[in-house]
Short mmCIF file of C-alpha atoms and ligand atoms in Angstrom, two decimals:
data_model
loop_
_atom_site.label_atom_id
_atom_site.label_comp_id
_atom_site.label_asym_id
_atom_site.label_seq_id
_atom_site.Cartn_x
_atom_site.Cartn_y
_atom_site.Cartn_z
CA MET N 26 21.86 196.63 -139.46
CA PRO N 27 22.47 192.84 -139.46
CA LYS N 28 19.46 190.56 -139.55
CA LYS N 29 18.00 189.33 -136.25
CA GLU N 30 19.38 185.79 -136.66
CA ILE N 31 22.88 187.16 -137.32
CA VAL N 32 22.70 189.37 -134.23
CA LYS N 33 21.78 186.21 -132.26
CA LEU N 34 24.84 184.40 -133.63
CA ILE N 35 27.13 187.29 -132.71
CA LEU N 36 25.63 187.38 -129.21
CA GLY N 37 26.34 183.65 -129.03
CA PHE N 38 29.96 184.31 -129.91
CA ARG N 39 30.09 186.97 -127.22
CA HIS N 40 29.06 184.37 -124.61
CA PHE N 41 31.65 181.98 -125.99
CA ARG N 42 34.34 184.68 -125.83
CA GLU N 43 33.42 185.64 -122.29
CA LYS N 44 33.83 182.04 -121.22
CA PHE N 45 36.99 181.07 -123.08
CA TYR N 46 38.90 184.33 -123.59
CA LEU N 47 37.82 186.72 -120.85
CA GLY N 48 37.08 184.21 -118.08
CA GLU N 49 39.24 181.66 -116.30
CA ASP N 50 38.79 178.82 -118.78
CA THR N 51 42.20 178.16 -120.33
CA THR N 52 41.03 175.64 -122.98
CA TYR N 53 41.82 177.93 -125.90
CA THR N 54 45.16 179.01 -124.49
CA LYS N 55 46.15 175.33 -124.48
CA LEU N 56 44.59 174.59 -127.86
CA SER N 57 46.26 177.62 -129.36
CA ASN N 58 49.70 176.90 -127.88
CA GLN N 59 49.73 173.13 -128.30
CA GLY N 60 47.48 172.60 -131.33
CA GLN N 61 44.57 170.24 -131.65
CA VAL N 62 44.70 166.59 -130.59
CA PRO N 63 41.20 165.24 -131.21
CA LYS N 64 40.82 161.49 -130.74
CA THR N 65 37.73 161.09 -132.91
CA LEU N 66 36.73 161.94 -136.47
CA ILE N 67 33.00 162.28 -137.02
CA ILE N 68 31.56 162.29 -140.53
CA GLY N 69 28.12 163.80 -140.14
CA CYS N 70 25.34 165.30 -142.22
CA SER N 71 25.01 169.04 -142.86
CA ASP N 72 21.45 168.93 -141.48
CA SER N 73 21.06 171.70 -138.88
CA ARG N 74 19.51 169.26 -136.39
CA VAL N 75 22.42 166.86 -136.15
CA ASP N 76 25.50 168.85 -135.16
CA PRO N 77 27.81 166.20 -133.61
CA ALA N 78 29.35 168.68 -131.16
CA ILE N 79 25.97 169.80 -129.83
CA LEU N 80 24.60 166.24 -129.64
CA SER N 81 27.65 164.88 -127.84
CA SER N 82 28.28 167.95 -125.66
CA ALA N 83 31.86 167.84 -126.93
CA GLY N 84 34.13 170.66 -125.91
CA PRO N 85 36.53 172.62 -128.13
CA GLY N 86 39.30 170.48 -129.61
CA GLU N 87 37.60 167.16 -128.78
CA ILE N 88 36.19 166.06 -132.14
CA PHE N 89 37.36 166.56 -135.71
CA VAL N 90 34.27 166.88 -137.88
CA VAL N 91 33.51 166.77 -141.58
CA ARG N 92 29.91 167.32 -142.61
CA ASN N 93 28.31 166.90 -146.00
CA VAL N 94 24.93 166.11 -147.53
CA ALA N 95 23.83 162.74 -146.05
CA ASN N 96 27.13 162.03 -144.19
CA LEU N 97 28.55 160.09 -147.12
CA VAL N 98 32.03 158.69 -147.51
CA PRO N 99 32.90 158.35 -151.20
CA PRO N 100 35.02 155.40 -152.30
CA PHE N 101 38.78 155.93 -152.54
CA GLU N 102 39.81 157.50 -155.85
CA SER N 103 43.33 158.44 -156.79
CA GLY N 104 44.11 161.35 -159.08
CA GLY N 105 42.13 164.48 -159.98
CA GLY N 106 38.93 165.81 -158.58
CA PHE N 107 38.20 167.99 -155.58
CA HIS N 108 37.92 165.37 -152.86
CA GLY N 109 37.02 167.44 -149.82
CA VAL N 110 35.70 164.57 -147.73
CA SER N 111 38.62 162.29 -148.59
CA ALA N 112 41.05 165.11 -147.70
CA ALA N 113 39.46 165.49 -144.27
CA ILE N 114 39.59 161.73 -143.65
CA GLU N 115 43.23 161.61 -144.74
CA PHE N 116 44.18 164.54 -142.50
CA ALA N 117 42.39 163.07 -139.48
CA VAL N 118 43.74 159.54 -139.89
CA VAL N 119 47.26 160.22 -141.15
CA ASN N 120 48.17 163.55 -139.54
CA LEU N 121 46.04 163.72 -136.41
CA GLN N 122 46.15 159.95 -135.88
CA VAL N 123 42.59 159.81 -134.55
CA GLU N 124 41.69 156.60 -132.75
CA THR N 125 38.10 156.31 -133.99
CA VAL N 126 36.19 157.27 -137.13
CA ILE N 127 32.42 157.56 -136.70
CA VAL N 128 30.02 157.82 -139.62
CA PHE N 129 27.04 159.55 -138.07
CA GLY N 130 23.75 159.05 -139.88
CA HIS N 131 20.30 160.23 -138.93
CA ARG N 132 16.53 159.89 -139.37
CA GLN N 133 14.74 162.27 -141.77
CA CYS N 134 17.85 162.78 -143.90
CA GLY N 135 17.00 165.10 -146.82
CA GLY N 136 19.90 163.83 -148.91
CA ILE N 137 18.66 160.24 -148.69
CA ARG N 138 15.15 161.43 -149.50
CA ALA N 139 16.51 163.14 -152.63
CA LEU N 140 18.24 159.88 -153.58
CA LEU N 141 15.04 157.85 -153.20
CA PHE N 142 12.59 160.36 -154.60
CA PRO N 143 14.52 162.51 -157.11
CA GLU N 144 11.30 163.92 -158.53
CA GLU N 145 10.76 165.74 -155.20
CA CYS N 146 14.25 167.23 -155.18
CA HIS N 147 14.35 170.66 -156.76
CA ALA N 148 18.08 171.25 -156.43
CA GLY N 149 20.20 172.12 -159.45
CA GLY N 150 22.06 168.85 -159.95
CA PHE N 151 24.86 168.81 -157.40
CA VAL N 152 22.78 166.92 -154.83
CA GLN N 153 21.76 164.19 -157.28
CA GLN N 154 25.33 163.80 -158.49
CA TRP N 155 26.73 163.62 -154.94
CA MET N 156 24.07 161.16 -153.80
CA LYS N 157 25.25 158.64 -156.42
CA VAL N 158 27.80 157.65 -153.76
CA ALA N 159 24.89 156.01 -151.92
CA LYS N 160 23.43 154.22 -154.95
CA PRO N 161 24.33 150.74 -153.62
CA ALA N 162 22.40 151.64 -150.45
CA LYS N 163 19.33 152.60 -152.46
CA GLU N 164 19.44 149.30 -154.33
CA ARG N 165 19.76 147.29 -151.12
CA ALA N 166 16.95 149.26 -149.45
CA LEU N 167 14.61 148.73 -152.41
CA GLN N 168 15.36 145.01 -152.33
CA SER N 169 14.87 144.51 -148.60
CA GLU N 170 11.99 146.92 -147.86
CA GLU N 171 9.07 145.30 -149.55
CA SER N 172 6.21 147.01 -147.73
CA GLY N 173 6.15 149.91 -150.19
CA ASP N 174 5.87 152.33 -147.27
CA PRO N 175 7.95 155.39 -148.27
CA THR N 176 8.83 156.25 -144.65
CA LEU N 177 10.11 152.73 -143.93
CA LEU N 178 12.06 152.77 -147.20
CA TRP N 179 13.56 156.15 -146.30
CA LYS N 180 14.77 154.89 -142.91
CA LYS N 181 16.03 151.62 -144.39
CA CYS N 182 18.04 153.55 -146.97
CA GLU N 183 19.52 155.82 -144.28
CA LEU N 184 20.77 152.72 -142.45
CA GLU N 185 22.01 151.06 -145.64
CA SER N 186 23.83 154.24 -146.58
CA LEU N 187 25.72 154.15 -143.28
CA ARG N 188 26.80 150.63 -144.16
CA THR N 189 27.96 151.81 -147.61
CA SER N 190 30.03 154.60 -146.07
CA ILE N 191 31.75 152.18 -143.68
CA GLU N 192 32.48 149.88 -146.65
CA ASN N 193 33.91 152.85 -148.55
CA LEU N 194 36.12 153.82 -145.60
CA HIS N 195 37.78 150.43 -145.97
CA THR N 196 38.76 151.29 -149.57
CA PHE N 197 41.21 153.98 -148.37
CA PRO N 198 44.67 152.38 -148.13
CA PHE N 199 45.74 154.63 -145.23
CA VAL N 200 42.59 153.65 -143.29
CA GLU N 201 43.37 149.95 -143.74
CA THR N 202 46.97 150.57 -142.71
CA ALA N 203 45.83 152.42 -139.57
CA ILE N 204 43.42 149.59 -138.68
CA LYS N 205 46.20 147.03 -139.06
CA ASN N 206 49.05 148.94 -137.45
CA ARG N 207 47.43 150.86 -134.63
CA GLY N 208 43.89 149.50 -134.23
CA LEU N 209 41.95 152.38 -135.79
CA ASN N 210 38.32 151.85 -134.85
CA LEU N 211 35.48 152.41 -137.40
CA MET N 212 31.94 152.94 -136.14
CA GLY N 213 28.56 153.58 -137.73
CA ILE N 214 26.10 155.39 -135.46
CA TYR N 215 22.56 156.42 -136.38
CA PHE N 216 20.65 159.16 -134.57
CA ASP N 217 16.90 158.71 -134.57
CA LEU N 218 15.98 162.35 -134.09
CA GLU N 219 12.28 161.49 -133.76
CA LYS N 220 12.89 159.30 -130.71
CA GLY N 221 16.13 160.71 -129.31
CA GLU N 222 17.86 157.35 -129.64
CA LEU N 223 21.17 156.09 -131.01
CA LEU N 224 21.74 152.85 -132.91
CA GLU N 225 25.14 151.33 -133.54
CA LEU N 226 26.11 149.27 -136.57
CA GLU N 227 27.83 146.06 -135.56
CA GLU N 228 30.28 145.38 -138.33
CA SER N 229 30.52 141.66 -137.60
CA THR N 230 26.77 140.99 -137.85
CA GLY N 231 25.73 143.96 -140.02
CA LEU N 232 22.90 144.68 -137.55
CA PHE N 233 21.95 147.96 -135.92
CA THR N 234 21.46 147.73 -132.17
CA PRO N 235 20.38 150.44 -129.68
CA ILE N 236 23.13 152.05 -127.64
CA PRO N 237 22.11 151.88 -123.95
CA LEU N 238 21.66 155.45 -122.68
ZN1 ZN V 17 21.03 164.24 -143.51
#
């Protein structure tokens, strides 16, 4: 007998199937016959509260998503290593030719908390190693947030980390080529899950401004 939460997930799939496979909605017939043509890549956090598809009410086939701890983009590295995030970015930009790449950060990010307060993180080492990608963000946050308030520092570092990921996106040669040749658009968006608000990073000024909703 599957656990209650698994039964709920299977029931959820049943509703999905009734809509897209047994009903009149032909979305999956098209997606299956023609393949996917998403226009947007979203790099989001694995946090269960920040699913980009749920938050944007996106339908099947609309967004290409890669999620990881703290929605980080590592810098471009050639050669060895298992670069799962870089592979997803490459596939979306080079093969799918997405028009926009969004790095999607959020308030109360556990990965950023582990970066700032490693003594509170009881994971086995993978999280700390992965979070080194955001080390420049931690340094900038510590420099600019002088109040000593851990919550303010946490939020500041989340925002700085978004900035770092956008900077790292620029280190991928195929991203730079796509910006130059076909106007690929890079965006940093931050979801304040406490307030239900979105902030956008303006690359020209480096400031975060609320998105009118
Ligand atoms: Zn997170």
